mmCIF file of C-alpha atoms in Angstrom:
data_model
loop_
_atom_site.group_PDB
_atom_site.id
_atom_site.type_symbol
_atom_site.label_atom_id
_atom_site.label_comp_id
_atom_site.label_asym_id
_atom_site.label_seq_id
_atom_site.Cartn_x
_atom_site.Cartn_y
_atom_site.Cartn_z
ATOM 1 C CA MET A 1 205.726 163.717 123.291
ATOM 2 C CA SER A 2 204.618 160.138 124.010
ATOM 3 C CA LEU A 3 205.681 158.230 127.111
ATOM 4 C CA ARG A 4 207.723 155.797 125.027
ATOM 5 C CA ARG A 5 209.736 158.574 123.350
ATOM 6 C CA ILE A 6 210.492 160.164 126.710
ATOM 7 C CA LEU A 7 211.718 156.812 128.039
ATOM 8 C CA VAL A 8 213.880 156.158 124.982
ATOM 9 C CA ALA A 9 215.453 159.625 125.262
ATOM 10 C CA ALA A 10 216.201 158.985 128.938
ATOM 11 C CA CYS A 11 217.762 155.615 128.019
ATOM 12 C CA VAL A 12 220.105 157.296 125.552
ATOM 13 C CA ALA A 13 221.032 159.968 128.105
ATOM 14 C CA GLY A 14 221.712 157.283 130.727
ATOM 15 C CA ALA A 15 223.944 155.268 128.376
ATOM 16 C CA ALA A 16 225.896 158.413 127.462
ATOM 17 C CA ALA A 17 226.230 159.294 131.148
ATOM 18 C CA LEU A 18 227.587 155.831 131.959
ATOM 19 C CA ALA A 19 230.158 156.146 129.170
ATOM 20 C CA PHE A 20 231.147 159.571 130.498
ATOM 21 C CA GLY A 21 231.446 158.192 134.034
ATOM 22 C CA ALA A 22 233.711 155.389 132.831
ATOM 23 C CA VAL A 23 236.165 158.035 131.602
ATOM 24 C CA ALA A 24 235.682 160.728 134.269
ATOM 25 C CA ALA A 25 235.486 158.396 137.306
ATOM 26 C CA PRO A 26 236.802 154.935 136.324
ATOM 27 C CA GLY A 27 236.935 153.857 139.966
ATOM 28 C CA LYS A 28 233.139 154.052 140.084
ATOM 29 C CA LEU A 29 232.464 152.156 136.858
ATOM 30 C CA TRP A 30 231.951 148.645 138.212
ATOM 31 C CA PRO A 31 230.173 149.725 141.417
ATOM 32 C CA SER A 32 227.859 151.871 139.264
ATOM 33 C CA LEU A 33 227.211 148.922 136.966
ATOM 34 C CA LEU A 34 226.469 146.750 140.000
ATOM 35 C CA ILE A 35 223.788 149.228 141.092
ATOM 36 C CA ALA A 36 222.555 149.607 137.501
ATOM 37 C CA GLY A 37 222.106 145.843 137.264
ATOM 38 C CA PHE A 38 220.572 145.189 140.645
ATOM 39 C CA PHE A 39 218.072 148.061 140.568
ATOM 40 C CA PRO A 40 215.955 146.758 137.640
ATOM 41 C CA LEU A 41 216.614 143.178 138.724
ATOM 42 C CA SER A 42 215.062 143.965 142.103
ATOM 43 C CA LEU A 43 211.993 145.528 140.450
ATOM 44 C CA SER A 44 211.475 142.449 138.299
ATOM 45 C CA LEU A 45 211.951 140.024 141.177
ATOM 46 C CA GLY A 46 209.789 142.143 143.477
ATOM 47 C CA ALA A 47 207.009 141.969 140.889
ATOM 48 C CA GLY A 48 207.458 138.188 140.906
ATOM 49 C CA VAL A 49 207.055 138.147 144.686
ATOM 50 C CA PHE A 50 203.891 140.241 144.282
ATOM 51 C CA LEU A 51 202.451 137.734 141.776
ATOM 52 C CA ALA A 52 203.473 134.759 143.908
ATOM 53 C CA ILE A 53 201.827 136.181 147.026
ATOM 54 C CA ASP A 54 198.692 136.821 144.957
ATOM 55 C CA GLN A 55 198.638 133.203 143.818
ATOM 56 C CA VAL A 56 199.282 131.738 147.258
ATOM 57 C CA THR A 57 196.686 133.887 149.011
ATOM 58 C CA GLY A 58 194.104 133.885 146.217
ATOM 59 C CA ALA A 59 193.898 137.681 146.318
ATOM 60 C CA ARG A 60 191.313 139.346 144.068
ATOM 61 C CA TRP A 61 191.887 143.069 144.658
ATOM 62 C CA SER A 62 195.035 143.100 142.528
ATOM 63 C CA VAL A 63 193.650 141.587 139.318
ATOM 64 C CA GLY A 64 194.148 144.890 137.471
ATOM 65 C CA LEU A 65 197.815 145.015 138.498
ATOM 66 C CA ARG A 66 198.735 141.504 137.399
ATOM 67 C CA PRO A 67 199.382 142.280 133.703
ATOM 68 C CA LEU A 68 201.791 145.050 134.710
ATOM 69 C CA ALA A 69 203.509 142.863 137.313
ATOM 70 C CA LEU A 70 203.790 140.040 134.779
ATOM 71 C CA ALA A 71 205.341 142.405 132.232
ATOM 72 C CA MET A 72 207.869 143.483 134.877
ATOM 73 C CA THR A 73 208.889 139.865 135.518
ATOM 74 C CA ARG A 74 209.454 139.341 131.784
ATOM 75 C CA CYS A 75 212.098 142.085 131.834
ATOM 76 C CA TYR A 76 214.231 139.952 134.136
ATOM 77 C CA TRP A 77 216.947 138.632 131.826
ATOM 78 C CA PRO A 78 218.471 141.907 130.548
ATOM 79 C CA ALA A 79 218.975 143.052 134.138
ATOM 80 C CA ALA A 80 220.327 139.620 135.112
ATOM 81 C CA LEU A 81 222.931 139.784 132.329
ATOM 82 C CA VAL A 82 224.088 143.232 133.471
ATOM 83 C CA MET A 83 224.328 141.936 137.024
ATOM 84 C CA MET A 84 226.357 138.916 135.949
ATOM 85 C CA ALA A 85 228.715 141.120 133.932
ATOM 86 C CA ALA A 86 229.200 143.511 136.856
ATOM 87 C CA VAL A 87 230.131 140.698 139.265
ATOM 88 C CA ALA A 88 232.288 138.843 136.740
ATOM 89 C CA PHE A 89 234.339 141.775 135.451
ATOM 90 C CA GLY A 90 234.312 143.776 138.676
ATOM 91 C CA TRP A 91 235.383 140.928 140.961
ATOM 92 C CA GLN A 92 238.924 142.188 141.407
ATOM 93 C CA GLU A 93 237.737 145.641 142.416
ATOM 94 C CA PHE A 94 234.947 144.318 144.640
ATOM 95 C CA PHE A 95 236.565 141.332 146.317
ATOM 96 C CA GLY A 96 240.261 141.525 145.548
ATOM 97 C CA TRP A 97 240.785 142.425 149.205
ATOM 98 C CA VAL A 98 240.091 138.782 150.114
ATOM 99 C CA ARG A 99 243.076 137.529 148.133
ATOM 100 C CA ALA A 100 245.370 140.295 149.398
ATOM 101 C CA ALA A 101 244.344 139.922 153.037
ATOM 102 C CA GLY A 102 244.395 136.127 152.833
ATOM 103 C CA ALA A 103 248.029 136.171 151.762
ATOM 104 C CA HIS A 104 248.856 137.796 155.105
ATOM 105 C CA GLY A 105 246.493 135.617 157.150
ATOM 106 C CA HIS A 106 244.109 138.481 157.923
ATOM 107 C CA VAL A 107 240.896 136.685 156.877
ATOM 108 C CA PRO A 108 239.632 133.185 157.744
ATOM 109 C CA HIS A 109 240.198 130.429 155.211
ATOM 110 C CA SER A 110 236.454 129.833 154.979
ATOM 111 C CA GLN A 111 235.963 133.440 153.843
ATOM 112 C CA GLN A 112 238.667 133.051 151.224
ATOM 113 C CA VAL A 113 236.929 129.948 149.882
ATOM 114 C CA TRP A 114 233.438 131.503 149.918
ATOM 115 C CA LEU A 115 234.500 134.633 148.052
ATOM 116 C CA ALA A 116 236.914 132.916 145.655
ATOM 117 C CA ARG A 117 236.245 134.168 142.145
ATOM 118 C CA GLY A 118 235.151 130.865 140.613
ATOM 119 C CA PHE A 119 232.870 129.903 143.500
ATOM 120 C CA LEU A 120 231.311 133.379 143.697
ATOM 121 C CA LEU A 121 230.628 133.513 139.952
ATOM 122 C CA ALA A 122 229.145 130.014 140.052
ATOM 123 C CA ARG A 123 226.778 131.042 142.841
ATOM 124 C CA THR A 124 225.843 134.249 141.031
ATOM 125 C CA ALA A 125 225.048 132.300 137.865
ATOM 126 C CA ALA A 126 223.037 129.805 139.932
ATOM 127 C CA TYR A 127 220.999 132.542 141.656
ATOM 128 C CA LEU A 128 220.205 134.296 138.398
ATOM 129 C CA THR A 129 219.397 131.095 136.503
ATOM 130 C CA VAL A 130 217.144 129.660 139.213
ATOM 131 C CA TRP A 131 215.312 132.981 139.700
ATOM 132 C CA GLY A 132 214.868 133.374 135.949
ATOM 133 C CA GLY A 133 213.493 129.864 135.657
ATOM 134 C CA LEU A 134 211.030 130.289 138.517
ATOM 135 C CA VAL A 135 209.868 133.887 138.075
ATOM 136 C CA GLY A 136 208.558 133.140 134.591
ATOM 137 C CA ARG A 137 206.482 130.182 135.777
ATOM 138 C CA ILE A 138 204.316 131.651 138.510
ATOM 139 C CA ARG A 139 201.013 130.284 137.251
ATOM 140 C CA SER A 140 199.641 128.275 140.174
ATOM 141 C CA GLN A 141 199.745 128.149 143.961
ATOM 142 C CA ALA A 142 202.297 125.331 143.836
ATOM 143 C CA SER A 143 204.726 127.161 141.528
ATOM 144 C CA ALA A 144 204.227 130.387 143.495
ATOM 145 C CA ALA A 145 204.985 128.629 146.793
ATOM 146 C CA VAL A 146 208.144 127.076 145.350
ATOM 147 C CA PHE A 147 209.318 130.474 144.098
ATOM 148 C CA LEU A 148 208.698 132.150 147.469
ATOM 149 C CA ILE A 149 210.560 129.443 149.394
ATOM 150 C CA VAL A 150 213.549 129.306 147.061
ATOM 151 C CA PHE A 151 213.745 133.057 146.642
ATOM 152 C CA GLY A 152 213.426 133.690 150.380
ATOM 153 C CA VAL A 153 216.630 131.719 150.983
ATOM 154 C CA THR A 154 218.671 132.689 147.950
ATOM 155 C CA VAL A 155 217.977 136.439 148.030
ATOM 156 C CA SER A 156 219.641 136.563 151.448
ATOM 157 C CA LEU A 157 222.690 134.706 150.154
ATOM 158 C CA ALA A 158 222.848 136.974 147.112
ATOM 159 C CA GLY A 159 222.656 140.054 149.331
ATOM 160 C CA PHE A 160 225.545 138.726 151.393
ATOM 161 C CA ASP A 161 227.611 137.984 148.277
ATOM 162 C CA TRP A 162 226.981 141.106 146.226
ATOM 163 C CA PHE A 163 226.755 143.868 148.829
ATOM 164 C CA MET A 164 227.683 142.833 152.358
ATOM 165 C CA ALA A 165 230.954 141.275 151.176
ATOM 166 C CA LEU A 166 232.005 144.603 149.657
ATOM 167 C CA GLU A 167 232.919 145.679 153.191
ATOM 168 C CA PRO A 168 235.906 143.697 154.492
ATOM 169 C CA ASN A 169 235.206 141.854 157.748
ATOM 170 C CA TRP A 170 231.685 143.316 158.167
ATOM 171 C CA MET A 171 228.667 141.079 158.698
ATOM 172 C CA SER A 172 225.022 141.291 159.711
ATOM 173 C CA THR A 173 222.558 138.415 159.992
ATOM 174 C CA LEU A 174 219.712 140.855 159.211
ATOM 175 C CA PHE A 175 221.223 142.060 155.967
ATOM 176 C CA GLY A 176 219.391 139.540 153.774
ATOM 177 C CA VAL A 177 216.006 140.594 155.172
ATOM 178 C CA TYR A 178 217.028 144.225 154.693
ATOM 179 C CA VAL A 179 217.788 143.606 151.013
ATOM 180 C CA PHE A 180 214.449 141.836 150.535
ATOM 181 C CA SER A 181 212.456 144.593 152.245
ATOM 182 C CA GLY A 182 213.929 147.224 149.936
ATOM 183 C CA LEU A 183 213.481 145.012 146.882
ATOM 184 C CA PHE A 184 209.751 144.505 147.487
ATOM 185 C CA LEU A 185 209.149 148.132 148.470
ATOM 186 C CA GLY A 186 210.732 149.286 145.212
ATOM 187 C CA ALA A 187 208.564 146.908 143.172
ATOM 188 C CA LEU A 188 205.397 148.210 144.825
ATOM 189 C CA ALA A 189 206.462 151.778 144.055
ATOM 190 C CA ALA A 190 207.131 150.826 140.416
ATOM 191 C CA LEU A 191 203.691 149.202 140.184
ATOM 192 C CA ALA A 192 202.086 152.398 141.476
ATOM 193 C CA VAL A 193 203.955 154.625 139.013
ATOM 194 C CA GLY A 194 203.289 152.251 136.129
ATOM 195 C CA ALA A 195 199.580 151.877 136.926
ATOM 196 C CA VAL A 196 199.066 155.649 136.962
ATOM 197 C CA LEU A 197 201.065 156.273 133.763
ATOM 198 C CA LEU A 198 199.346 153.452 131.891
ATOM 199 C CA GLY A 199 195.977 154.799 132.987
ATOM 200 C CA ARG A 200 196.892 158.115 131.382
ATOM 201 C CA ASP A 201 198.105 156.326 128.271
ATOM 202 C CA GLY A 202 194.710 154.817 127.545
ATOM 203 C CA ASP A 203 194.877 151.471 129.312
ATOM 204 C CA PRO A 204 192.025 150.589 131.653
ATOM 205 C CA GLY A 205 192.793 152.199 134.984
ATOM 206 C CA LEU A 206 192.368 150.780 138.452
ATOM 207 C CA THR A 207 189.535 151.766 140.752
ATOM 208 C CA ASP A 208 190.001 154.061 143.723
ATOM 209 C CA SER A 209 189.683 151.038 145.986
ATOM 210 C CA GLN A 210 192.500 149.213 144.205
ATOM 211 C CA PHE A 211 194.774 152.254 144.360
ATOM 212 C CA HIS A 212 193.905 152.517 148.046
ATOM 213 C CA ASP A 213 195.002 148.918 148.629
ATOM 214 C CA LEU A 214 198.234 149.480 146.708
ATOM 215 C CA GLY A 215 198.868 152.640 148.723
ATOM 216 C CA LYS A 216 198.379 150.675 151.928
ATOM 217 C CA MET A 217 200.963 148.128 150.811
ATOM 218 C CA ILE A 218 203.498 150.862 150.022
ATOM 219 C CA PHE A 219 202.776 152.455 153.390
ATOM 220 C CA GLY A 220 203.123 149.138 155.215
ATOM 221 C CA PHE A 221 206.306 147.971 153.527
ATOM 222 C CA SER A 222 207.966 151.359 153.938
ATOM 223 C CA MET A 223 207.360 150.812 157.652
ATOM 224 C CA PHE A 224 208.756 147.286 157.376
ATOM 225 C CA TRP A 225 211.888 148.580 155.635
ATOM 226 C CA ALA A 226 212.362 151.202 158.361
ATOM 227 C CA TYR A 227 211.853 148.566 161.069
ATOM 228 C CA ILE A 228 214.534 146.271 159.618
ATOM 229 C CA TRP A 229 216.868 149.244 159.115
ATOM 230 C CA TYR A 230 216.446 150.232 162.770
ATOM 231 C CA CYS A 231 216.845 146.674 164.079
ATOM 232 C CA GLN A 232 220.096 146.195 162.190
ATOM 233 C CA TYR A 233 221.420 149.608 163.194
ATOM 234 C CA MET A 234 220.390 149.339 166.854
ATOM 235 C CA LEU A 235 221.873 145.871 167.407
ATOM 236 C CA ILE A 236 225.197 146.753 165.786
ATOM 237 C CA TRP A 237 225.469 150.138 167.492
ATOM 238 C CA TYR A 238 224.528 148.740 170.903
ATOM 239 C CA THR A 239 227.039 145.872 170.849
ATOM 240 C CA ASN A 240 229.728 148.311 169.614
ATOM 241 C CA LEU A 241 232.017 145.657 168.123
ATOM 242 C CA PRO A 242 234.853 147.266 166.109
ATOM 243 C CA GLU A 243 234.448 144.974 163.082
ATOM 244 C CA GLU A 244 230.711 145.793 162.881
ATOM 245 C CA ILE A 245 230.403 149.429 163.940
ATOM 246 C CA THR A 246 232.859 150.580 161.259
ATOM 247 C CA TYR A 247 230.139 150.077 158.632
ATOM 248 C CA TYR A 248 227.901 152.726 160.232
ATOM 249 C CA LEU A 249 230.727 155.020 161.293
ATOM 250 C CA ARG A 250 231.673 155.392 157.649
ATOM 251 C CA ARG A 251 228.084 156.023 156.533
ATOM 252 C CA HIS A 252 227.117 158.332 159.391
ATOM 253 C CA SER A 253 229.945 160.830 159.149
ATOM 254 C CA GLY A 254 230.481 163.803 156.863
ATOM 255 C CA GLY A 255 228.525 163.925 153.648
ATOM 256 C CA TRP A 256 227.550 160.257 153.943
ATOM 257 C CA ALA A 257 225.438 161.139 156.977
ATOM 258 C CA VAL A 258 223.411 163.555 154.844
ATOM 259 C CA LEU A 259 222.840 160.849 152.240
ATOM 260 C CA SER A 260 221.876 158.300 154.905
ATOM 261 C CA LEU A 261 219.300 160.663 156.407
ATOM 262 C CA THR A 262 217.997 161.460 152.923
ATOM 263 C CA SER A 263 217.625 157.755 152.216
ATOM 264 C CA ILE A 264 215.565 157.267 155.388
ATOM 265 C CA ALA A 265 213.386 160.221 154.403
ATOM 266 C CA LEU A 266 212.775 158.937 150.869
ATOM 267 C CA ASN A 267 212.209 155.290 151.782
ATOM 268 C CA TRP A 268 210.175 155.800 154.943
ATOM 269 C CA LEU A 269 209.418 159.322 156.182
ATOM 270 C CA VAL A 270 207.851 160.702 152.988
ATOM 271 C CA PRO A 271 205.593 157.687 152.254
ATOM 272 C CA PHE A 272 204.673 157.474 155.959
ATOM 273 C CA ILE A 273 203.602 161.110 156.264
ATOM 274 C CA VAL A 274 202.009 161.462 152.820
ATOM 275 C CA LEU A 275 200.133 158.145 152.791
ATOM 276 C CA LEU A 276 198.895 158.333 156.374
ATOM 277 C CA PRO A 277 195.526 159.933 155.400
ATOM 278 C CA GLN A 278 193.083 157.679 153.572
ATOM 279 C CA TRP A 279 192.411 160.029 150.662
ATOM 280 C CA THR A 280 196.052 160.263 149.574
ATOM 281 C CA LYS A 281 196.169 156.515 148.913
ATOM 282 C CA MET A 282 193.365 156.931 146.359
ATOM 283 C CA ASP A 283 194.748 160.060 144.707
ATOM 284 C CA ARG A 284 196.590 158.893 141.597
ATOM 285 C CA LYS A 285 198.856 161.927 141.311
ATOM 286 C CA VAL A 286 199.898 161.704 144.956
ATOM 287 C CA LEU A 287 200.513 157.958 144.755
ATOM 288 C CA MET A 288 202.623 158.324 141.608
ATOM 289 C CA ARG A 289 204.758 161.043 143.204
ATOM 290 C CA VAL A 290 205.248 158.951 146.312
ATOM 291 C CA GLY A 291 206.218 156.028 144.083
ATOM 292 C CA LEU A 292 208.832 158.131 142.298
ATOM 293 C CA VAL A 293 210.200 159.333 145.645
ATOM 294 C CA VAL A 294 210.494 155.738 146.869
ATOM 295 C CA LEU A 295 212.213 154.636 143.654
ATOM 296 C CA ALA A 296 214.751 157.437 144.114
ATOM 297 C CA GLY A 297 215.153 156.266 147.702
ATOM 298 C CA ARG A 298 215.775 152.705 146.563
ATOM 299 C CA TRP A 299 218.580 153.871 144.258
ATOM 300 C CA LEU A 300 220.080 156.002 147.027
ATOM 301 C CA ASP A 301 219.923 153.098 149.479
ATOM 302 C CA LEU A 302 221.810 150.895 146.998
ATOM 303 C CA TYR A 303 224.318 153.709 146.481
ATOM 304 C CA ILE A 304 224.939 153.953 150.230
ATOM 305 C CA MET A 305 225.320 150.174 150.521
ATOM 306 C CA THR A 306 227.827 150.060 147.661
ATOM 307 C CA MET A 307 229.826 153.255 147.223
ATOM 308 C CA PRO A 308 231.416 154.320 150.553
ATOM 309 C CA ARG A 309 234.292 151.881 150.082
ATOM 310 C CA PHE A 310 235.007 153.182 146.571
ATOM 311 C CA ALA A 311 234.188 156.889 146.900
ATOM 312 C CA GLY A 312 236.196 157.631 150.038
ATOM 313 C CA ALA A 313 235.338 159.604 153.167
ATOM 314 C CA SER A 314 233.107 162.099 151.352
ATOM 315 C CA PRO A 315 230.515 161.230 148.717
ATOM 316 C CA SER A 316 230.657 162.932 145.363
ATOM 317 C CA ILE A 317 227.505 162.076 143.440
ATOM 318 C CA GLY A 318 227.961 163.442 139.962
ATOM 319 C CA VAL A 319 225.223 164.520 137.606
ATOM 320 C CA TRP A 320 226.163 161.566 135.420
ATOM 321 C CA GLU A 321 225.265 159.138 138.221
ATOM 322 C CA GLY A 322 221.784 160.626 138.490
ATOM 323 C CA LEU A 323 221.407 160.341 134.717
ATOM 324 C CA VAL A 324 222.476 156.695 134.873
ATOM 325 C CA PHE A 325 219.727 156.034 137.436
ATOM 326 C CA MET A 326 217.147 157.747 135.230
ATOM 327 C CA GLY A 327 218.408 155.841 132.200
ATOM 328 C CA VAL A 328 218.183 152.485 133.946
ATOM 329 C CA LEU A 329 214.662 153.233 135.173
ATOM 330 C CA ALA A 330 213.659 154.410 131.686
ATOM 331 C CA ALA A 331 215.160 151.301 130.060
ATOM 332 C CA PHE A 332 213.175 149.124 132.431
ATOM 333 C CA GLY A 333 210.023 151.103 131.665
ATOM 334 C CA THR A 334 210.594 150.737 127.915
ATOM 335 C CA LEU A 335 210.976 146.974 128.233
ATOM 336 C CA VAL A 336 207.801 146.804 130.324
ATOM 337 C CA LEU A 337 205.865 148.716 127.655
ATOM 338 C CA ASP A 338 207.182 146.339 124.985
ATOM 339 C CA GLN A 339 206.028 143.344 127.017
ATOM 340 C CA LEU A 340 202.587 144.858 127.512
ATOM 341 C CA ASP A 341 202.310 145.494 123.763
ATOM 342 C CA ARG A 342 203.247 141.884 123.016
ATOM 343 C CA SER A 343 200.658 140.661 125.523
ATOM 344 C CA ARG A 344 197.963 142.731 123.789
ATOM 345 C CA GLU A 345 198.987 141.397 120.383
ATOM 346 C CA THR A 346 198.876 137.818 121.669
ATOM 347 C CA ALA A 347 195.438 138.427 123.146
ATOM 348 C CA GLY A 348 194.310 140.010 119.882
ATOM 349 C CA VAL A 349 193.547 143.393 121.477
#
């Protein structure tokens, strides 16, 4: 069976699983759609960051990865539309607490204004429109620099709006950097998986040296993600403020603690241990497996950021939620393959 047929079958299974979840666990529908929108969106934007850094630095090692990264950026709009729908239709479930608490004077007026439905949707539309306009125009150092500057500011604001604000009264000034670190790590993992699979599918593969460089980036940014995770955790735990520590108390008790430890293992421990030797960074099979592990870790990290408020004291990850993740990843992969095919047709290959 070809790669494309496998991806299409996984897409169908994921769509069916989402429909089943809407009936079996309606309370998880909009949070699941939020994750399903942001996961591919982060891969597309992370690929844009990769291209922009290449342009700004004049890097040459990654020439073979640029067509794949460019194809990933061109899959931006479908994910952006899902994200917009999740925020627009799920606002009451996500942020209805602001209106209820504000009526009793339990939240500051500024917070009520910032998370008001109209203002939040306007900002979401602005983020997605600006990113979509810039990520498709990374063709020079100037355009790349503009994208990096604008994205560096707005991705933090978007992280605050879409995920941090899900937890009433919780805040962290490091949260925006944490969202970015995971976003870029996931894109690097997707590039590794895609490069290996496309090499098997007949496209020109990368050299061992190029895979080694990509492996080093995954290794380094898994460390960066772990560093930001620790900094945020350590500062909040050390100060022990009730409005801040509640976030980690919820995620580090019961079954959520198991998921949190698993997330750390998938996003940091596995890539750190496996990619520490030099030879593993050049082994295509090893690098692809590490990439898949990291992608699973990225989904789990988003799940832990989003679901504790909606799933209660104990997590209950259903099989359908895993199928939704696979379906979303497969849909993204299918779109990437379509973009690569169009690029070949345009080039007359």
